[in-house]
Short mmCIF file of C-alpha atoms in Angstrom, two decimals:
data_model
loop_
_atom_site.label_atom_id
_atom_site.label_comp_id
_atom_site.label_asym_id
_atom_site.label_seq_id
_atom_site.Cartn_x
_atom_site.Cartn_y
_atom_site.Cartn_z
CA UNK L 195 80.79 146.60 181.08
CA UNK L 196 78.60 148.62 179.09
CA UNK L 197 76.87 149.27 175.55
CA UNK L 198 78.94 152.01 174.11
CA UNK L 199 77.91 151.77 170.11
CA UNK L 200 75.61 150.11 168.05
CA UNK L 201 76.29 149.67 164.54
CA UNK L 202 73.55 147.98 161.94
CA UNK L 203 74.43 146.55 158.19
CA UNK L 204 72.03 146.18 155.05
CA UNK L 205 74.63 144.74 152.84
CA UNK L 206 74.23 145.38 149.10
CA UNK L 207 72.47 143.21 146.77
CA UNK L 208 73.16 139.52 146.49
CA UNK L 209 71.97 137.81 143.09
CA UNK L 210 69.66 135.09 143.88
CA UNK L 211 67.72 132.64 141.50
CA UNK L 212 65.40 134.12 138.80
CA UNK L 213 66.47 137.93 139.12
CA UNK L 214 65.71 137.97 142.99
CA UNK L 215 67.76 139.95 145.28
CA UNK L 216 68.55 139.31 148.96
CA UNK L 217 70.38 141.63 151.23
CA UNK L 218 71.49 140.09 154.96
CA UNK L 219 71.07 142.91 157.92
CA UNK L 220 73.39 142.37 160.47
CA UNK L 221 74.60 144.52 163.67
CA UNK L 222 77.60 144.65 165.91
CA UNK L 223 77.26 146.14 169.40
CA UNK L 224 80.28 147.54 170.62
CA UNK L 225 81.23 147.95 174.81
CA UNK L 226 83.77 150.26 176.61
CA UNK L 227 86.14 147.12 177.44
CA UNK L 228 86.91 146.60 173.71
CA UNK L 229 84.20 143.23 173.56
CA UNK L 230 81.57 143.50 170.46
CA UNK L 231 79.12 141.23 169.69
CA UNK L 232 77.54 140.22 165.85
CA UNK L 233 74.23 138.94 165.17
CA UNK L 234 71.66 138.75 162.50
CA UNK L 235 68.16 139.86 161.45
CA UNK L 236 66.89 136.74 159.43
CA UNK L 237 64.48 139.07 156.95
CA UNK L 238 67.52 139.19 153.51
CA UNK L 239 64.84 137.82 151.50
CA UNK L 240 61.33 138.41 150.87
CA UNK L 241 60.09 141.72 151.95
CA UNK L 242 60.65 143.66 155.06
CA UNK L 243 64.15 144.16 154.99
CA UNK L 244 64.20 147.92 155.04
CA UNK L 245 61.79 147.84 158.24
CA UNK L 246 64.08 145.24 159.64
CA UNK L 247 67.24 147.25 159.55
CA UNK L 248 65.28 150.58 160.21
CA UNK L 249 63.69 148.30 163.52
CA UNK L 250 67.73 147.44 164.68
CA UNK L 251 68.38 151.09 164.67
CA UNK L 252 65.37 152.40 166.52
CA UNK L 253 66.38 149.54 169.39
CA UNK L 254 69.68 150.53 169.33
CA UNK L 255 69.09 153.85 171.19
CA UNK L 256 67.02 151.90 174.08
CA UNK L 257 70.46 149.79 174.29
CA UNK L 258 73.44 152.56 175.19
CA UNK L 259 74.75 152.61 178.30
CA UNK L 260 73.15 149.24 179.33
CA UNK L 261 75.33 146.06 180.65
CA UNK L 262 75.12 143.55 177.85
CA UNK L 263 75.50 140.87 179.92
CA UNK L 264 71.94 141.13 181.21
CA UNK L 265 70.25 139.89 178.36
CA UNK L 266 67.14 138.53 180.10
CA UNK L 267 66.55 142.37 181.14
CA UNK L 268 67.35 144.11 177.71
CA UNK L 269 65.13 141.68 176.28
CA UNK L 270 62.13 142.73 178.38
CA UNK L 271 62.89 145.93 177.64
CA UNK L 272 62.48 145.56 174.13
CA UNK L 273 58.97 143.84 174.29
CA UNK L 274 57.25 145.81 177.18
CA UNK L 275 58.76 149.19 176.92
CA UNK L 276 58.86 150.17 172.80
CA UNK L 277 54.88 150.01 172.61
CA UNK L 278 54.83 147.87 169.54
CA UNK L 279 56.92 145.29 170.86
CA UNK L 280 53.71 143.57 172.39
CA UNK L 281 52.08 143.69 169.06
CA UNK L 282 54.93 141.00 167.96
CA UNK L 283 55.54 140.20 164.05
CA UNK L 284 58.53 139.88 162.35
CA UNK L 285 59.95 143.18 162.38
CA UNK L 286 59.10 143.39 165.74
CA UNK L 287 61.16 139.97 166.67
CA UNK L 288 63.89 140.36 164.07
CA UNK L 289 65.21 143.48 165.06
CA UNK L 290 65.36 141.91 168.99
CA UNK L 291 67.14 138.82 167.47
CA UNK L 292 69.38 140.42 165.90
CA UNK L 293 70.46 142.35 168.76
CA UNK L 294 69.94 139.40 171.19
CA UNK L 295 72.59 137.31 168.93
CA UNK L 296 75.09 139.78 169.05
CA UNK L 297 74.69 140.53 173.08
CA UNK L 298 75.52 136.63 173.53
CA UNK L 299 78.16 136.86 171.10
CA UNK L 300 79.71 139.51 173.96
CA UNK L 301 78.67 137.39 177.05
CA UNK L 302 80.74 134.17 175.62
CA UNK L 303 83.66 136.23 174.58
CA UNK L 304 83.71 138.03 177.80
CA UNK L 305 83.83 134.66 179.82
CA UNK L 306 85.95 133.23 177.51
CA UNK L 307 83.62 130.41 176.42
CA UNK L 308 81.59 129.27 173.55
CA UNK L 309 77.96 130.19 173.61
CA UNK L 310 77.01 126.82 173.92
CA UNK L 311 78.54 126.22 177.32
CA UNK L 312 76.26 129.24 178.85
CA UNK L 313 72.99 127.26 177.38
CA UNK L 314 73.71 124.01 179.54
CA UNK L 315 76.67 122.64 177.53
CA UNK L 316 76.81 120.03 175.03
CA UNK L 317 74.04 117.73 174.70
CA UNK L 318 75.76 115.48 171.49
CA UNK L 319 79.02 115.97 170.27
CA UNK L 320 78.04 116.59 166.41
CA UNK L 321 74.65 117.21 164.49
CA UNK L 322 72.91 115.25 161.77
CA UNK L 323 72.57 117.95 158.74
CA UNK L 324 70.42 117.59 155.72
CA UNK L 325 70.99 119.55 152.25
CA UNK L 326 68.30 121.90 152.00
CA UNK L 327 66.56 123.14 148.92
CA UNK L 328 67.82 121.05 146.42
CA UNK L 329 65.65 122.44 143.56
CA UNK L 330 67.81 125.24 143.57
CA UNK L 331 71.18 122.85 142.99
CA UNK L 332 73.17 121.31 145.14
CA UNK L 333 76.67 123.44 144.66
CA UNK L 334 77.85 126.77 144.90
CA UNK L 335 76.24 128.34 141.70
CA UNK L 336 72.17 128.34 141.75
CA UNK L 337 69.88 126.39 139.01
CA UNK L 338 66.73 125.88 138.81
CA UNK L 339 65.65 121.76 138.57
CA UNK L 340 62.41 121.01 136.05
CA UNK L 341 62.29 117.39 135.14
CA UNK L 342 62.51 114.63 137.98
CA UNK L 343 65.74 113.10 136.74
CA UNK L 344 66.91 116.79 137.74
CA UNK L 345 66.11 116.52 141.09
CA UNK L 346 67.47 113.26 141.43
CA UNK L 347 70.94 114.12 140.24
CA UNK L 348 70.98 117.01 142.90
CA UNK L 349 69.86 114.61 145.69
CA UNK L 350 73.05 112.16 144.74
CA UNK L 351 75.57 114.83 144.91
CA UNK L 352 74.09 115.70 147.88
CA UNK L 353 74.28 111.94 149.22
CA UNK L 354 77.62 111.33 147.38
CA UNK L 355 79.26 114.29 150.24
CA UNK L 356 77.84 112.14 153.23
CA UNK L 357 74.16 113.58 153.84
CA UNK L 358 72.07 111.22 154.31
CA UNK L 359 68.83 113.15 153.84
CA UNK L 360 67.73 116.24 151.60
CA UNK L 361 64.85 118.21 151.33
CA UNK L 362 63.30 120.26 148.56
CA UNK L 363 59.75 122.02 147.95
CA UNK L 364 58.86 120.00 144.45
CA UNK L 365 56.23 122.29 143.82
CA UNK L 366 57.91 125.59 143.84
CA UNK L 367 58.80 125.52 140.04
CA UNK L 368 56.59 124.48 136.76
CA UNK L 369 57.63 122.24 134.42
CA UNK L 370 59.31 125.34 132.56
CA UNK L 371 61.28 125.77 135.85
CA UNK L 372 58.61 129.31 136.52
CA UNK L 373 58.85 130.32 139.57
CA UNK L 374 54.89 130.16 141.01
CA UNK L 375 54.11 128.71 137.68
CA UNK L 376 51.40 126.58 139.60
CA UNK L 377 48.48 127.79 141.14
CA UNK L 378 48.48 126.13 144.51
CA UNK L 379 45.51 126.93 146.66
CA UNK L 380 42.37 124.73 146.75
CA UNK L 381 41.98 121.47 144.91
CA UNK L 382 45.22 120.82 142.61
CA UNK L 383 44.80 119.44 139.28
CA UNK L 384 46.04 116.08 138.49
CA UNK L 385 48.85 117.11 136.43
CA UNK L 386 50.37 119.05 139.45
CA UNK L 387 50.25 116.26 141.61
CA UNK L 388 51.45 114.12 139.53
CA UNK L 389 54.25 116.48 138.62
CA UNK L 390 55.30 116.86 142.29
CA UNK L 391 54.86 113.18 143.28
CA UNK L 392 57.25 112.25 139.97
CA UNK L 393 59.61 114.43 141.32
CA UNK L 394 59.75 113.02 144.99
CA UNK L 395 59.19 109.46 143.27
CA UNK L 396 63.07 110.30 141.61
CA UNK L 397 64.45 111.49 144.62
CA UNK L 398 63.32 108.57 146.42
CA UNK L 399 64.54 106.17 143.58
CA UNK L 400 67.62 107.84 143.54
CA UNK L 401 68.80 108.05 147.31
CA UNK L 402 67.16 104.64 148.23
CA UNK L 403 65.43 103.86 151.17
CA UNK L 404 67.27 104.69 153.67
CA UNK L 405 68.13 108.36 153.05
CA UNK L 406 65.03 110.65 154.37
CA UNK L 407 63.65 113.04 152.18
CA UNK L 408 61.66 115.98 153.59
CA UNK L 409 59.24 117.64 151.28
CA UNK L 410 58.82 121.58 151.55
CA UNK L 411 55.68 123.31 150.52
CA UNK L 412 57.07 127.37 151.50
CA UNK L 413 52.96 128.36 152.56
CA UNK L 414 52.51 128.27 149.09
CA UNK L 415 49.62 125.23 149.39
CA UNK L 416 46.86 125.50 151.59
CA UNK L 417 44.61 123.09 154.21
CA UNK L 418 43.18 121.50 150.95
CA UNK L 419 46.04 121.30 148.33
CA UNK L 420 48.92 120.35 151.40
CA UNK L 421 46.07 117.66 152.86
CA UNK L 422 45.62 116.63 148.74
CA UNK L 423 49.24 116.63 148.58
CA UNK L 424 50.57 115.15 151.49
CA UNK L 425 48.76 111.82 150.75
CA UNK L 426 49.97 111.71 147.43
CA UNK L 427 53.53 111.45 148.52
CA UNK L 428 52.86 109.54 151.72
CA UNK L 429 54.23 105.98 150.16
CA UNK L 430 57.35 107.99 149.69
CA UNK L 431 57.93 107.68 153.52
CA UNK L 432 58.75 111.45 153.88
CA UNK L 433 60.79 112.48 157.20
CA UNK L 434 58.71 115.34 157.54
CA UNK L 435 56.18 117.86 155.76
CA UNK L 436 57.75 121.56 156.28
CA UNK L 437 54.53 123.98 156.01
CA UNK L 438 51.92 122.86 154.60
CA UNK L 439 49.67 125.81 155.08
CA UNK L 440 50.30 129.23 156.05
CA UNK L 441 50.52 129.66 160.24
CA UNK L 442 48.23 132.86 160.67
CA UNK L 443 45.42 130.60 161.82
CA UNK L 444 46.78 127.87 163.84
CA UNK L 445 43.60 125.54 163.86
CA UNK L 446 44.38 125.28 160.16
CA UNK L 447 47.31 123.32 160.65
CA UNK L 448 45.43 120.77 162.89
CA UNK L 449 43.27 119.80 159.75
CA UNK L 450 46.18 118.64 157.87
CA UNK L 451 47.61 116.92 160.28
CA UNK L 452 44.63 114.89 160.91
CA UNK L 453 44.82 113.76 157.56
CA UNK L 454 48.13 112.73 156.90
CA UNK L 455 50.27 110.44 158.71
CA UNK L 456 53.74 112.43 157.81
CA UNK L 457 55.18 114.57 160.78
CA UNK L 458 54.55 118.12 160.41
CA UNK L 459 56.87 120.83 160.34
CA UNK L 460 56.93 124.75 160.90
CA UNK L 461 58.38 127.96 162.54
CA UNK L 462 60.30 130.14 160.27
CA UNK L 463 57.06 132.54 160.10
CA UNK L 464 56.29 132.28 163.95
CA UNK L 465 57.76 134.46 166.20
CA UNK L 466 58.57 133.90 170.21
CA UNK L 467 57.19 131.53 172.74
CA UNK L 468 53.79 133.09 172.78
CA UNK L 469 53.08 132.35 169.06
CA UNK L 470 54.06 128.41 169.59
CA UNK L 471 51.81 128.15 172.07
CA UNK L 472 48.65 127.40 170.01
CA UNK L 473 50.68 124.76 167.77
CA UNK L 474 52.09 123.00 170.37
CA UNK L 475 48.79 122.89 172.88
CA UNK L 476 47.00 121.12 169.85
CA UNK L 477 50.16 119.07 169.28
CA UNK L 478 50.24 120.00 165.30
CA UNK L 479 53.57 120.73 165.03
CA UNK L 480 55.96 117.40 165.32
CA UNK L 481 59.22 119.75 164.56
CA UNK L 482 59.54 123.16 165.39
CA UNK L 483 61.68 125.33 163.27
CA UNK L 484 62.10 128.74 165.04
CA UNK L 485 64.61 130.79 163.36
CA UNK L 486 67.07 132.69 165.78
CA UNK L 487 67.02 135.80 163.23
CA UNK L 488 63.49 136.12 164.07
CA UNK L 489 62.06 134.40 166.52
CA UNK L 490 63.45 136.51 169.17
CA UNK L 491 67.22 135.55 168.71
CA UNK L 492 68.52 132.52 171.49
CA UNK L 493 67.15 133.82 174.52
CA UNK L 494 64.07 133.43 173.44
CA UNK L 495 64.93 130.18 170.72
CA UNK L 496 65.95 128.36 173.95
CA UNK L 497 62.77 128.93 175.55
CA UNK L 498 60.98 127.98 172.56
CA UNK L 499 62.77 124.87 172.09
CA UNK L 500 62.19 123.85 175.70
CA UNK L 501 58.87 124.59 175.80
CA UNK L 502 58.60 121.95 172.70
CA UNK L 503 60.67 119.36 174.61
CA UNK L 504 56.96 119.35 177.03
CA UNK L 505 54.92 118.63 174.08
CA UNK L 506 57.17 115.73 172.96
CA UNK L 507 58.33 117.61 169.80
CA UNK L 508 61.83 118.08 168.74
CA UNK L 509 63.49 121.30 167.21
CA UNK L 510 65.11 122.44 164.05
CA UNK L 511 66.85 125.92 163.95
CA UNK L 512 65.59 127.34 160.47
CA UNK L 513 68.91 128.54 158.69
CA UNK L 514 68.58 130.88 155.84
CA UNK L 515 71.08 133.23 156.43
CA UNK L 516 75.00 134.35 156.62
CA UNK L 517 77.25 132.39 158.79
CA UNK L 518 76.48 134.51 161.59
CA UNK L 519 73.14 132.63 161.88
CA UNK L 520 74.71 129.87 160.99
CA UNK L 521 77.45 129.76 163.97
CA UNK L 522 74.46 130.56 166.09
CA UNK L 523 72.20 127.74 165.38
CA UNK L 524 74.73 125.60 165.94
CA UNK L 525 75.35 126.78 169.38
CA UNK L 526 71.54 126.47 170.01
CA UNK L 527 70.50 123.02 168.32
CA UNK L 528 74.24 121.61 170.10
CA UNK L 529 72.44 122.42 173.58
CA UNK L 530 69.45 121.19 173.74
CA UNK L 531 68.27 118.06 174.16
CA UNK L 532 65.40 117.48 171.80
CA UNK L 533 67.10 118.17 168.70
CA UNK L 534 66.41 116.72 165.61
CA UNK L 535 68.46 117.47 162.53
CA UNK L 536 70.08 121.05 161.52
CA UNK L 537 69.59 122.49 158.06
CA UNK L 538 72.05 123.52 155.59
CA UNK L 539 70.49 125.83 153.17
CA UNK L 540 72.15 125.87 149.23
CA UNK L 541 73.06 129.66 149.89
CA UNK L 542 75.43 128.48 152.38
CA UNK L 543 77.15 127.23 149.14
CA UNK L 544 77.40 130.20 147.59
CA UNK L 545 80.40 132.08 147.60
CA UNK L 546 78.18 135.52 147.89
CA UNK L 547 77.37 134.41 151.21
CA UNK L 548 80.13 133.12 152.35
CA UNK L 549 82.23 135.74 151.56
CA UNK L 550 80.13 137.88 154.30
CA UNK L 551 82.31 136.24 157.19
CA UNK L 552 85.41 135.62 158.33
CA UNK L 553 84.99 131.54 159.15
CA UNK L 554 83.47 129.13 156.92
CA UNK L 555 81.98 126.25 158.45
CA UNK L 556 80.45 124.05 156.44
CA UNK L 557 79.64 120.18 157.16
CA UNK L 558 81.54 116.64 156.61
CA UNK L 559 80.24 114.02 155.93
CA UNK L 560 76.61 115.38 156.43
CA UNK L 561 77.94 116.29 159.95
CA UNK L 562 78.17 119.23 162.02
CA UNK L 563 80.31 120.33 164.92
CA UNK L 564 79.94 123.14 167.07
CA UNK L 565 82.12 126.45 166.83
CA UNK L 566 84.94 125.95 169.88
CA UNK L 567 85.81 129.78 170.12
CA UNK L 568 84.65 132.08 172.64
CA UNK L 569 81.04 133.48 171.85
CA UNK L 570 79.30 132.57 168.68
CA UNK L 571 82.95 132.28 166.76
CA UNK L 572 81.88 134.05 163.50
CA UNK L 573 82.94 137.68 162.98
CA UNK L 574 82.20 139.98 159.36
CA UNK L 575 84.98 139.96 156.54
CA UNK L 576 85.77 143.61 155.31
CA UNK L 577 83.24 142.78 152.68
CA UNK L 578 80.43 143.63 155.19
CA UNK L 579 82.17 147.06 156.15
CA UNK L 580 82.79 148.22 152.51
CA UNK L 581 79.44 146.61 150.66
CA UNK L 582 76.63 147.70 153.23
CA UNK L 583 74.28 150.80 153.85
CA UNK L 584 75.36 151.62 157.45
CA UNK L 585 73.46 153.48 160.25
CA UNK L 586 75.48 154.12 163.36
CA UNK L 587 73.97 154.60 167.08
CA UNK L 588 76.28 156.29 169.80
#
């Protein structure tokens, strides 16, 4: 079998919360027996995307003509032979996992088993899944949650569908419901804190105590505000504490977690085995979150995740995507054996997302279940072939 066509995606603009825009990049590798392969570049949001899908397509060359089933070797390829590739970042990483995804998307369908099965079969039958990001709603059409009895009402639809734990970054809006409408870095002011800690304090009321609540911070605090913060909440018996601080200088995150006594979290913003290695060598990290759209896609998310399973921490896909990531990290998080709980971002909600693919899989009961068909089982809807800018490599 070999790598006949390479085609990558920048859909067109989905409407996000407070005039933002995201658009998903995805890629389908095509092969002269009639097998293709999707995957995802996890950069829709933020900014990058235009290097991302511009980074698929100057990949896709180095790809043609190659056996798709060698994964291991294409990978190499990509990091040791393209210059850059050693230089790492998320462009870097995110074009390889997207292209990664979509090559073991081929290899299950071409043995005629579910990706899972080729990454050691099933380690648990289903997944524990919290709601993530309630302070953007909990339903298919975004808001944006102010007061604390706002929050609250979000985390009990969220428990009232069978999760029994949510997670939302309390300081991400102002009391107006702005958007950055708090300077974060350095000492915080009272009223912030107390702000936040109201928030989680009506979360916590609301769910009771046996429903964890993880607290997000996005980077947006730093050593000083997330150590000033995460004691604040700590009587709020948080499940974890998702970054804290930003990752670019590891020893950073060390600080705060000598200070608090909530588990840490982190990953989205690192990128392949080489950039956990600092985190989990000092033992800061208590969850990993690599995401497969950037981290180097699943051969490298598995390597990450077993690495992890050495330090004694356990793993949480990061999910922010289409359901092409979504299939994906299921496949991944159903596999290995330190697992901890899978995320289920509010854009998974929305029907602008959902509308990308051709499967919807969403939870019951706060539970997942792996994808049975052959390869990832998630393929584009039309929508993706009519609604993107399209480059094709032959």
């Amino acid at each position: 079998m070999r790598i006949t066509q390479i085609e990558a995606y920048f859909v067109h603009a989905i409407q996000a919360e407070g005039g933002e825009t995201q658009r998903p990049i995805l890629v389908k590798i095509e092969t002269d027996e009639g097998i293709y392969g999707v995957g995802e570049v996890g950069m829709a949001y933020g900014k990058g995307g235009r290097a991302a899908f511009g980074m698929l397509t100057d990949y896709a060359g180095m790809l043609i003509g190659m056996d798709p089933m060698n994964t291991e070797a294409i990978w190499e390829k990509l990091l040791k032979q393209t210059f850059w590739g050693q230089g790492g970042g998320t462009v870097i990483f995110g074009g390889m996992s997207g292209l990664d995804m979509a090559l073991w998307d081929i290899k299950g369908k071409a043995l005629g088993v579910p990706v899972y099965q080729l990454l050691g079969g099933k380690c648990r039958e289903d997944l524990r899944v919290y709601a993530s990001q309630i302070q953007l709603g909990w339903g298919p059409k975004r808001i944006i949650c102010k007061d604390p009895e706002e929050y609250a009402e979000q985390a009990r639809i969220a428990v009232a569908e069978g999760y029994d734990a949510v997670k939302a970054d309390v300081l991400q809006f102002d009391r107006t419901g702005k958007s950055g409408g708090c300077h974060l870095e350095g000492p915080l002011p009272p009223h912030v804190i107390r702000m936040g800690v109201e928030r989680i304090a009506a979360i916590r009321e609301a769910v009771g105590p046996d429903v964890d609540i993880i607290v997000e911070n996005h980077a947006h605090t730093d050593t000083t505000s997330g150590i000033q913060f995460a004691q604040a909440i700590e009587p709020y018996n948080i499940y974890f504490y998702e970054e804290p601080n930003m990752n670019l200088n590891p020893d950073m995150l060390r600080c705060v977690k000598e200070k608090t006594s909530i588990p840490l979290a982190a990953g989205e913003r690192i990128y392949s085995r080489w950039g956990y290695v600092p985190f989990f060598s000092q033992r800061s990290l208590d969850v990993a979150q690599p995401d497969l759209g950037t981290c180097g896609g699943i051969t490298e998310c598995k390597k990450i995740c077993d690495m992890a399973h050495v330090y004694d921490i356990t793993c949480q896909v990061h999910v922010a995507g289409t359901g092409v990531a979504k299939a994906a990290a299921l496949h991944v998080e159903t596999a290995i054996p330190n697992f901890c709980i899978h995320e289920h971002h509010q854009k998974a909600l929305m029907p602008a997302y959902i509308e990308l693919c051709q499967y919807n899989y969403q939870p019951e009961h706060g539970r997942y279940r792996v994808p049975e068909l052959p390869g990832l089982g998630q393929d584009f809807s039309d929508i993706v072939y009519t609604h993107s800018d399209r480059i094709l490599v032959k």
